[in-house]
């Protein structure tokens, strides 16, 4: 099974980018969009001078519980910049969502409570709510995480969306909200 099939089998259809979209990102955004792949994992991530964003992290069932996820996160933490990711809210009928959240909490990630994120899936046309988690070596503010997520959405998630999907995602101001202190 190739890297895309592994991701596509594991992640919900409403969260997946198409193979074409990911290949375009790997080719045309090669200065910031990366694939870390091994026999038991696939991690797709963004790295900018200011932060890292984990787009997808998959560890095979055979390798879970052996520290591989921890090693992949540790590799990003060594870059000494905030790490951001988006996850589905916990669904107590889907034990994987709870296990994922516990894993990220053990790794020191915090829930960005002041950031709202609702995005319409181009695959299902349903609006999905996602939660933003982040880890920071320097206590980054949620406002800075919000700005970095907006950047990721515009630079990665919506990159060539009309070309790839025949339609566009909503504009960033309709997808993200920030309920922090006013300036």
mmCIF file of N, CA and C in Angstrom, residues 87-147:
data_model
loop_
_atom_site.group_PDB
_atom_site.id
_atom_site.type_symbol
_atom_site.label_atom_id
_atom_site.label_comp_id
_atom_site.label_asym_id
_atom_site.label_seq_id
_atom_site.Cartn_x
_atom_site.Cartn_y
_atom_site.Cartn_z
ATOM 1 N N UNK A 87 -7.566 18.496 14.634
ATOM 2 C CA UNK A 87 -8.111 17.167 14.922
ATOM 3 C C UNK A 87 -9.633 17.242 14.995
ATOM 4 N N UNK A 88 -10.240 16.083 14.777
ATOM 5 C CA UNK A 88 -11.684 15.989 14.967
ATOM 6 C C UNK A 88 -11.971 16.081 16.457
ATOM 7 N N UNK A 89 -13.084 16.677 16.828
ATOM 8 C CA UNK A 89 -13.462 16.671 18.247
ATOM 9 C C UNK A 89 -13.661 15.222 18.705
ATOM 10 N N UNK A 90 -13.524 14.998 19.993
ATOM 11 C CA UNK A 90 -13.696 13.638 20.522
ATOM 12 C C UNK A 90 -15.122 13.165 20.269
ATOM 13 N N UNK A 91 -15.213 11.970 19.708
ATOM 14 C CA UNK A 91 -16.483 11.282 19.492
ATOM 15 C C UNK A 91 -16.384 9.997 20.320
ATOM 16 N N UNK A 92 -17.150 9.921 21.399
ATOM 17 C CA UNK A 92 -17.010 8.794 22.313
ATOM 18 C C UNK A 92 -17.459 7.473 21.718
ATOM 19 N N UNK A 93 -18.075 7.517 20.537
ATOM 20 C CA UNK A 93 -18.418 6.282 19.827
ATOM 21 C C UNK A 93 -17.274 5.848 18.910
ATOM 22 N N UNK A 94 -16.286 6.711 18.722
ATOM 23 C CA UNK A 94 -15.115 6.418 17.896
ATOM 24 C C UNK A 94 -13.893 6.513 18.811
ATOM 25 N N UNK A 95 -13.426 5.368 19.286
ATOM 26 C CA UNK A 95 -12.343 5.365 20.274
ATOM 27 C C UNK A 95 -11.044 5.949 19.722
ATOM 28 N N UNK A 96 -10.863 5.931 18.402
ATOM 29 C CA UNK A 96 -9.643 6.511 17.831
ATOM 30 C C UNK A 96 -9.543 8.005 18.112
ATOM 31 N N UNK A 97 -10.668 8.722 18.111
ATOM 32 C CA UNK A 97 -10.607 10.167 18.358
ATOM 33 C C UNK A 97 -10.127 10.435 19.785
ATOM 34 N N UNK A 98 -10.581 9.636 20.725
ATOM 35 C CA UNK A 98 -10.165 9.804 22.118
ATOM 36 C C UNK A 98 -8.692 9.427 22.294
ATOM 37 N N UNK A 99 -8.260 8.347 21.651
ATOM 38 C CA UNK A 99 -6.855 7.920 21.734
ATOM 39 C C UNK A 99 -5.931 8.972 21.130
ATOM 40 N N UNK A 100 -6.343 9.548 19.995
ATOM 41 C CA UNK A 100 -5.537 10.597 19.361
ATOM 42 C C UNK A 100 -5.373 11.785 20.289
ATOM 43 N N UNK A 101 -6.477 12.213 20.894
ATOM 44 C CA UNK A 101 -6.423 13.376 21.779
ATOM 45 C C UNK A 101 -5.509 13.097 22.978
ATOM 46 N N UNK A 102 -5.628 11.914 23.558
ATOM 47 C CA UNK A 102 -4.755 11.557 24.695
ATOM 48 C C UNK A 102 -3.285 11.545 24.272
ATOM 49 N N UNK A 103 -3.004 11.019 23.085
ATOM 50 C CA UNK A 103 -1.629 10.989 22.582
ATOM 51 C C UNK A 103 -1.063 12.404 22.507
ATOM 52 N N UNK A 104 -1.804 13.312 21.878
ATOM 53 C CA UNK A 104 -1.295 14.682 21.723
ATOM 54 C C UNK A 104 -1.171 15.395 23.069
ATOM 55 N N UNK A 105 -2.076 15.105 23.991
ATOM 56 C CA UNK A 105 -1.956 15.698 25.334
ATOM 57 C C UNK A 105 -0.694 15.185 26.027
ATOM 58 N N UNK A 106 -0.401 13.894 25.900
ATOM 59 C CA UNK A 106 0.839 13.332 26.482
ATOM 60 C C UNK A 106 2.069 13.985 25.866
ATOM 61 N N UNK A 107 1.955 14.390 24.615
ATOM 62 C CA UNK A 107 3.081 15.029 23.918
ATOM 63 C C UNK A 107 3.182 16.520 24.233
ATOM 64 N N UNK A 108 2.303 17.035 25.091
ATOM 65 C CA UNK A 108 2.388 18.425 25.525
ATOM 66 C C UNK A 108 1.596 19.410 24.688
ATOM 67 N N UNK A 109 0.702 18.918 23.842
ATOM 68 C CA UNK A 109 -0.113 19.813 23.021
ATOM 69 C C UNK A 109 -1.268 20.375 23.843
ATOM 70 N N UNK A 110 -1.648 21.618 23.512
ATOM 71 C CA UNK A 110 -2.754 22.305 24.170
ATOM 72 C C UNK A 110 -3.859 22.568 23.162
ATOM 73 N N UNK A 111 -5.073 22.595 23.653
ATOM 74 C CA UNK A 111 -6.222 22.926 22.820
ATOM 75 C C UNK A 111 -6.312 24.443 22.717
ATOM 76 N N UNK A 112 -6.375 24.969 21.483
ATOM 77 C CA UNK A 112 -6.515 26.417 21.274
ATOM 78 C C UNK A 112 -7.992 26.754 21.434
ATOM 79 N N UNK A 113 -8.371 27.042 22.654
ATOM 80 C CA UNK A 113 -9.796 27.249 22.986
ATOM 81 C C UNK A 113 -10.398 28.506 22.360
ATOM 82 N N UNK A 114 -9.570 29.476 22.017
ATOM 83 C CA UNK A 114 -10.112 30.729 21.471
ATOM 84 C C UNK A 114 -10.216 30.721 19.944
ATOM 85 N N UNK A 115 -9.832 29.609 19.312
ATOM 86 C CA UNK A 115 -9.876 29.530 17.850
ATOM 87 C C UNK A 115 -11.007 28.605 17.417
ATOM 88 N N UNK A 116 -11.907 29.128 16.615
ATOM 89 C CA UNK A 116 -12.972 28.327 16.026
ATOM 90 C C UNK A 116 -12.599 27.960 14.604
ATOM 91 N N UNK A 117 -12.959 26.734 14.185
ATOM 92 C CA UNK A 117 -12.574 26.255 12.860
ATOM 93 C C UNK A 117 -13.688 25.388 12.291
ATOM 94 N N UNK A 118 -14.393 25.910 11.312
ATOM 95 C CA UNK A 118 -15.451 25.169 10.622
ATOM 96 C C UNK A 118 -15.202 25.292 9.130
ATOM 97 N N UNK A 119 -15.068 24.150 8.479
ATOM 98 C CA UNK A 119 -14.733 24.139 7.054
ATOM 99 C C UNK A 119 -15.672 23.202 6.312
ATOM 100 N N UNK A 120 -16.146 23.667 5.176
ATOM 101 C CA UNK A 120 -16.989 22.827 4.322
ATOM 102 C C UNK A 120 -16.100 21.879 3.538
ATOM 103 N N UNK A 121 -16.439 20.603 3.573
ATOM 104 C CA UNK A 121 -15.699 19.604 2.814
ATOM 105 C C UNK A 121 -16.124 19.673 1.355
ATOM 106 N N UNK A 122 -15.166 19.728 0.460
ATOM 107 C CA UNK A 122 -15.493 19.710 -0.959
ATOM 108 C C UNK A 122 -15.892 18.302 -1.398
ATOM 109 N N UNK A 123 -15.500 17.286 -0.630
ATOM 110 C CA UNK A 123 -15.840 15.903 -0.965
ATOM 111 C C UNK A 123 -17.283 15.569 -0.577
ATOM 112 N N UNK A 124 -17.733 16.073 0.585
ATOM 113 C CA UNK A 124 -19.070 15.701 1.082
ATOM 114 C C UNK A 124 -20.039 16.868 1.116
ATOM 115 N N UNK A 125 -19.529 18.086 0.976
ATOM 116 C CA UNK A 125 -20.294 19.327 1.069
ATOM 117 C C UNK A 125 -20.853 19.571 2.471
ATOM 118 N N UNK A 126 -20.365 18.832 3.460
ATOM 119 C CA UNK A 126 -20.786 19.028 4.847
ATOM 120 C C UNK A 126 -19.804 19.963 5.543
ATOM 121 N N UNK A 127 -20.322 20.732 6.502
ATOM 122 C CA UNK A 127 -19.469 21.602 7.301
ATOM 123 C C UNK A 127 -18.945 20.787 8.480
ATOM 124 N N UNK A 128 -17.634 20.786 8.646
ATOM 125 C CA UNK A 128 -16.990 20.029 9.711
ATOM 126 C C UNK A 128 -16.317 20.977 10.685
ATOM 127 N N UNK A 129 -16.486 20.689 11.963
ATOM 128 C CA UNK A 129 -15.812 21.442 13.003
ATOM 129 C C UNK A 129 -14.553 20.676 13.379
ATOM 130 N N UNK A 130 -13.439 21.368 13.404
ATOM 131 C CA UNK A 130 -12.176 20.765 13.823
ATOM 132 C C UNK A 130 -11.620 21.579 14.978
ATOM 133 N N UNK A 131 -10.777 20.937 15.762
ATOM 134 C CA UNK A 131 -10.130 21.617 16.881
ATOM 135 C C UNK A 131 -8.662 21.817 16.552
ATOM 136 N N UNK A 132 -8.119 22.917 17.018
ATOM 137 C CA UNK A 132 -6.714 23.244 16.802
ATOM 138 C C UNK A 132 -5.949 22.890 18.078
ATOM 139 N N UNK A 133 -4.894 22.080 17.911
ATOM 140 C CA UNK A 133 -3.987 21.754 19.006
ATOM 141 C C UNK A 133 -2.625 22.345 18.657
ATOM 142 N N UNK A 134 -1.882 22.727 19.683
ATOM 143 C CA UNK A 134 -0.552 23.266 19.421
ATOM 144 C C UNK A 134 0.394 22.950 20.573
ATOM 145 N N UNK A 135 1.666 22.887 20.226
ATOM 146 C CA UNK A 135 2.761 22.756 21.173
ATOM 147 C C UNK A 135 3.706 23.911 20.863
ATOM 148 N N UNK A 136 4.241 24.517 21.897
ATOM 149 C CA UNK A 136 5.152 25.636 21.673
ATOM 150 C C UNK A 136 6.302 25.602 22.672
ATOM 151 N N UNK A 137 7.536 25.755 22.188
ATOM 152 C CA UNK A 137 8.685 25.790 23.105
ATOM 153 C C UNK A 137 8.781 27.123 23.840
ATOM 154 N N UNK A 138 8.017 28.127 23.364
ATOM 155 C CA UNK A 138 8.154 29.469 23.935
ATOM 156 C C UNK A 138 6.818 30.085 24.314
ATOM 157 N N UNK A 139 5.852 29.268 24.691
ATOM 158 C CA UNK A 139 4.534 29.759 25.093
ATOM 159 C C UNK A 139 3.928 30.722 24.075
ATOM 160 N N UNK A 140 3.837 30.283 22.826
ATOM 161 C CA UNK A 140 3.219 31.103 21.780
ATOM 162 C C UNK A 140 1.783 31.430 22.180
ATOM 163 N N UNK A 141 1.334 32.606 21.822
ATOM 164 C CA UNK A 141 -0.032 33.009 22.139
ATOM 165 C C UNK A 141 -1.005 32.326 21.178
ATOM 166 N N UNK A 142 -2.251 32.172 21.624
ATOM 167 C CA UNK A 142 -3.258 31.601 20.729
ATOM 168 C C UNK A 142 -3.503 32.528 19.544
ATOM 169 N N UNK A 143 -3.310 33.818 19.731
ATOM 170 C CA UNK A 143 -3.460 34.747 18.611
ATOM 171 C C UNK A 143 -2.420 34.457 17.529
ATOM 172 N N UNK A 144 -1.185 34.145 17.927
ATOM 173 C CA UNK A 144 -0.153 33.817 16.929
ATOM 174 C C UNK A 144 -0.473 32.480 16.251
ATOM 175 N N UNK A 145 -1.012 31.524 17.009
ATOM 176 C CA UNK A 145 -1.417 30.238 16.433
ATOM 177 C C UNK A 145 -2.536 30.467 15.412
ATOM 178 N N UNK A 146 -3.467 31.325 15.751
ATOM 179 C CA UNK A 146 -4.563 31.697 14.848
ATOM 180 C C UNK A 146 -4.016 32.266 13.533
ATOM 181 N N UNK A 147 -3.068 33.184 13.630
ATOM 182 C CA UNK A 147 -2.480 33.782 12.423
ATOM 183 C C UNK A 147 -1.751 32.730 11.590
#
